[in-house]
């Protein structure tokens, strides 16, 4: 099953995986820090925040909650999957425009801040999308593209397990995005930010553990063999620290207009 198909069918395993990392919490913290230091936020001044591939809003909603008291906020949520329905349930902010569409099928509204977290990996022609993102920024606007660092614990785990989805496309994504930004003379900064994945559940094989293993294999848990599960547990043991934490790394590519 392709990653996209798996993701559409089994987004619940992604949500369990997310529950067992501090990755999103760290992302939100870093975004708030950047917004606070880069913009003079004023209650009577318009601020447009667009989240592309926002999922169910785990990252978007805390940022909205931060911005809504600091500026006259409008938010645009672009999310092609049914996760957008969960977003609507989870969020009570009313100045949101929802587009249940893919990024390349919408005109991104002019924005002060555009977030594109773990989305470009799904696109065939992300060079074109990057140009669109830049063109949609207001002057002095900022975009953040988040990708998985090739040395991230979850990538090392996939490589150890010999999974084909640890493909070259994933491994070279940050490098290719940076090259594309350089070729187009777009101002940018790269940061690599660590976070942790709790792997204890995978060893004890409780419901969360089964979902996490399923998420890593991109296969429903009951389709995995005992060998798959043992291989996973051995690999995760080898890569985790003594507290059963696997270090994940994300690349934050800030684009500055
Ligand atoms: C790994 S999730 C990331 C969710 C969220 N941005 C985060 O960082 O937690 C990827 C999201 O991108 C969405 N997505 C996939 N292809 C997309 C496309 N072409 N345009 C916009 N969003 C897309 C998926 O539906 C999913 O919600």
mmCIF file of C-alpha atoms and ligand atoms in Angstrom, residues 7 14 24 52-55 59 79-81 83 101-103 117-119 122-123, ligand 1:
data_model
loop_
_atom_site.group_PDB
_atom_site.id
_atom_site.type_symbol
_atom_site.label_atom_id
_atom_site.label_comp_id
_atom_site.label_asym_id
_atom_site.label_seq_id
_atom_site.Cartn_x
_atom_site.Cartn_y
_atom_site.Cartn_z
ATOM 1 C CA UNK A 7 -2.296 7.516 5.481
ATOM 2 C CA UNK A 14 -0.554 8.586 12.900
ATOM 3 C CA UNK A 24 4.409 18.931 17.736
ATOM 4 C CA UNK A 52 -1.196 23.990 4.395
ATOM 5 C CA UNK A 53 -1.896 20.303 5.106
ATOM 6 C CA UNK A 54 -3.112 21.227 8.579
ATOM 7 C CA UNK A 55 -4.414 17.732 9.410
ATOM 8 C CA UNK A 59 -0.283 22.319 15.457
ATOM 9 C CA UNK A 79 -6.415 20.246 4.055
ATOM 10 C CA UNK A 80 -7.574 17.771 1.393
ATOM 11 C CA UNK A 81 -8.450 14.837 3.688
ATOM 12 C CA UNK A 83 -9.112 15.255 8.904
ATOM 13 C CA UNK A 101 -8.316 20.878 -1.330
ATOM 14 C CA UNK A 102 -4.750 20.062 -2.266
ATOM 15 C CA UNK A 103 -2.275 22.915 -2.137
ATOM 16 C CA UNK A 117 4.668 20.989 7.912
ATOM 17 C CA UNK A 118 5.414 17.506 6.546
ATOM 18 C CA UNK A 119 3.453 18.079 3.349
ATOM 19 C CA UNK A 122 3.591 14.118 -0.898
ATOM 20 C CA UNK A 123 3.981 16.402 -3.896
HETATM 21 C C1 LIG B 1 2.027 14.152 8.048
HETATM 22 S S1 LIG B 1 0.559 15.095 8.009
HETATM 23 C C2 LIG B 1 1.065 16.613 8.750
HETATM 24 C C3 LIG B 1 -0.037 17.322 9.448
HETATM 25 C C4 LIG B 1 0.391 18.629 10.132
HETATM 26 N N1 LIG B 1 0.832 19.607 9.149
HETATM 27 C C5 LIG B 1 1.473 18.361 11.139
HETATM 28 O O1 LIG B 1 2.634 18.714 10.917
HETATM 29 O O2 LIG B 1 1.162 17.756 12.167
HETATM 30 C C6 LIG B 1 0.430 15.525 6.294
HETATM 31 C C7 LIG B 1 -0.848 16.278 5.944
HETATM 32 O O3 LIG B 1 -0.714 16.783 4.615
HETATM 33 C C8 LIG B 1 -1.950 16.594 3.939
HETATM 34 N N2 LIG B 1 -1.679 16.575 2.494
HETATM 35 C C9 LIG B 1 -1.287 15.542 1.713
HETATM 36 N N3 LIG B 1 -1.164 15.928 0.431
HETATM 37 C C10 LIG B 1 -1.468 17.253 0.392
HETATM 38 C C11 LIG B 1 -1.548 18.230 -0.650
HETATM 39 N N4 LIG B 1 -1.268 17.921 -1.919
HETATM 40 N N5 LIG B 1 -1.905 19.492 -0.323
HETATM 41 C C12 LIG B 1 -2.195 19.813 0.948
HETATM 42 N N6 LIG B 1 -2.149 18.934 1.981
HETATM 43 C C13 LIG B 1 -1.803 17.675 1.714
HETATM 44 C C14 LIG B 1 -2.460 15.278 4.493
HETATM 45 O O4 LIG B 1 -3.850 15.115 4.258
HETATM 46 C C15 LIG B 1 -2.096 15.405 5.980
HETATM 47 O O5 LIG B 1 -3.088 16.033 6.720
#
